[in-house]
């Protein structure tokens, strides 16, 4: 599951299902762990998900976390 993978990798962020049937979110943490999560999102995903494509945008380096913990937004 997404939240388990985020927690296991020590990342912070949020995720939200959209009305269009897609998922949006934000992840923060060490670059190598973010890269691991991106691979997981592109290839594995949540058990009930179907991955057609994964698009990552607005990537940037930050000096400290802006989000602490993980949440699901509605």
Short mmCIF file of C-alpha atoms in Angstrom, two decimals:
data_model
loop_
_atom_site.label_atom_id
_atom_site.label_comp_id
_atom_site.label_asym_id
_atom_site.label_seq_id
_atom_site.Cartn_x
_atom_site.Cartn_y
_atom_site.Cartn_z
CA UNK A 1 0.00 0.00 0.00
CA UNK A 2 1.17 3.56 -0.73
CA UNK A 3 1.22 4.83 2.85
CA UNK A 4 3.19 1.79 4.02
CA UNK A 5 5.78 2.33 1.30
CA UNK A 6 6.08 6.04 2.11
CA UNK A 7 6.54 5.29 5.81
CA UNK A 8 9.00 2.46 5.18
CA UNK A 9 11.16 4.77 3.06
CA UNK A 10 10.99 7.55 5.66
CA UNK A 11 9.23 9.98 3.34
CA UNK A 12 6.60 12.61 4.06
CA UNK A 13 3.73 13.76 1.89
CA UNK A 14 0.13 13.34 0.88
CA UNK A 15 -1.98 11.60 -1.75
CA UNK A 16 -5.45 12.27 -3.16
CA UNK A 17 -7.72 10.42 -5.60
CA UNK A 18 -9.22 12.76 -8.19
CA UNK A 19 -12.68 12.70 -9.75
CA UNK A 20 -11.02 11.81 -13.05
CA UNK A 21 -9.82 8.50 -11.61
CA UNK A 22 -6.22 9.60 -11.26
CA UNK A 23 -4.06 10.17 -8.21
CA UNK A 24 -2.15 13.32 -7.28
CA UNK A 25 0.21 13.88 -4.41
CA UNK A 26 3.44 15.19 -3.06
CA UNK A 27 6.43 13.37 -1.57
CA UNK A 28 9.36 14.86 0.33
CA UNK A 29 12.52 13.31 1.68
CA UNK A 30 16.05 12.29 0.72
CA UNK A 31 16.49 12.22 -3.08
CA UNK A 32 17.47 8.54 -3.20
CA UNK A 33 14.34 7.55 -1.26
CA UNK A 34 12.14 9.78 -3.43
CA UNK A 35 13.62 8.03 -6.48
CA UNK A 36 12.84 4.62 -4.93
CA UNK A 37 9.24 5.75 -4.37
CA UNK A 38 8.92 6.98 -7.94
CA UNK A 39 10.01 3.55 -9.21
CA UNK A 40 7.43 1.90 -6.92
CA UNK A 41 4.71 4.27 -8.18
CA UNK A 42 5.58 3.51 -11.83
CA UNK A 43 5.83 -0.26 -11.47
CA UNK A 44 3.93 -1.56 -8.43
CA UNK A 45 1.37 0.86 -7.00
CA UNK A 46 -1.41 0.09 -4.56
CA UNK A 47 -3.10 -3.34 -4.78
CA UNK A 48 -6.29 -2.00 -6.36
CA UNK A 49 -4.58 0.42 -8.74
CA UNK A 50 -4.00 0.17 -12.48
CA UNK A 51 -0.96 2.10 -13.64
CA UNK A 52 -1.29 3.49 -17.16
CA UNK A 53 1.45 6.08 -16.71
CA UNK A 54 3.19 8.04 -13.99
CA UNK A 55 4.01 11.72 -14.41
CA UNK A 56 6.22 13.60 -11.98
CA UNK A 57 6.41 17.39 -12.10
CA UNK A 58 7.46 20.43 -10.11
CA UNK A 59 10.47 18.60 -8.69
CA UNK A 60 12.88 20.72 -6.67
CA UNK A 61 15.46 20.49 -3.92
CA UNK A 62 14.37 21.79 -0.52
CA UNK A 63 16.53 22.56 2.50
CA UNK A 64 14.04 21.17 5.04
CA UNK A 65 10.79 19.24 4.95
CA UNK A 66 7.68 21.33 4.40
CA UNK A 67 5.40 18.40 5.26
CA UNK A 68 5.81 16.07 8.23
CA UNK A 69 4.22 12.63 8.14
CA UNK A 70 1.86 11.23 5.55
CA UNK A 71 -1.84 11.84 4.95
CA UNK A 72 -4.63 10.99 2.56
CA UNK A 73 -6.57 14.03 1.41
CA UNK A 74 -10.24 13.97 0.44
#
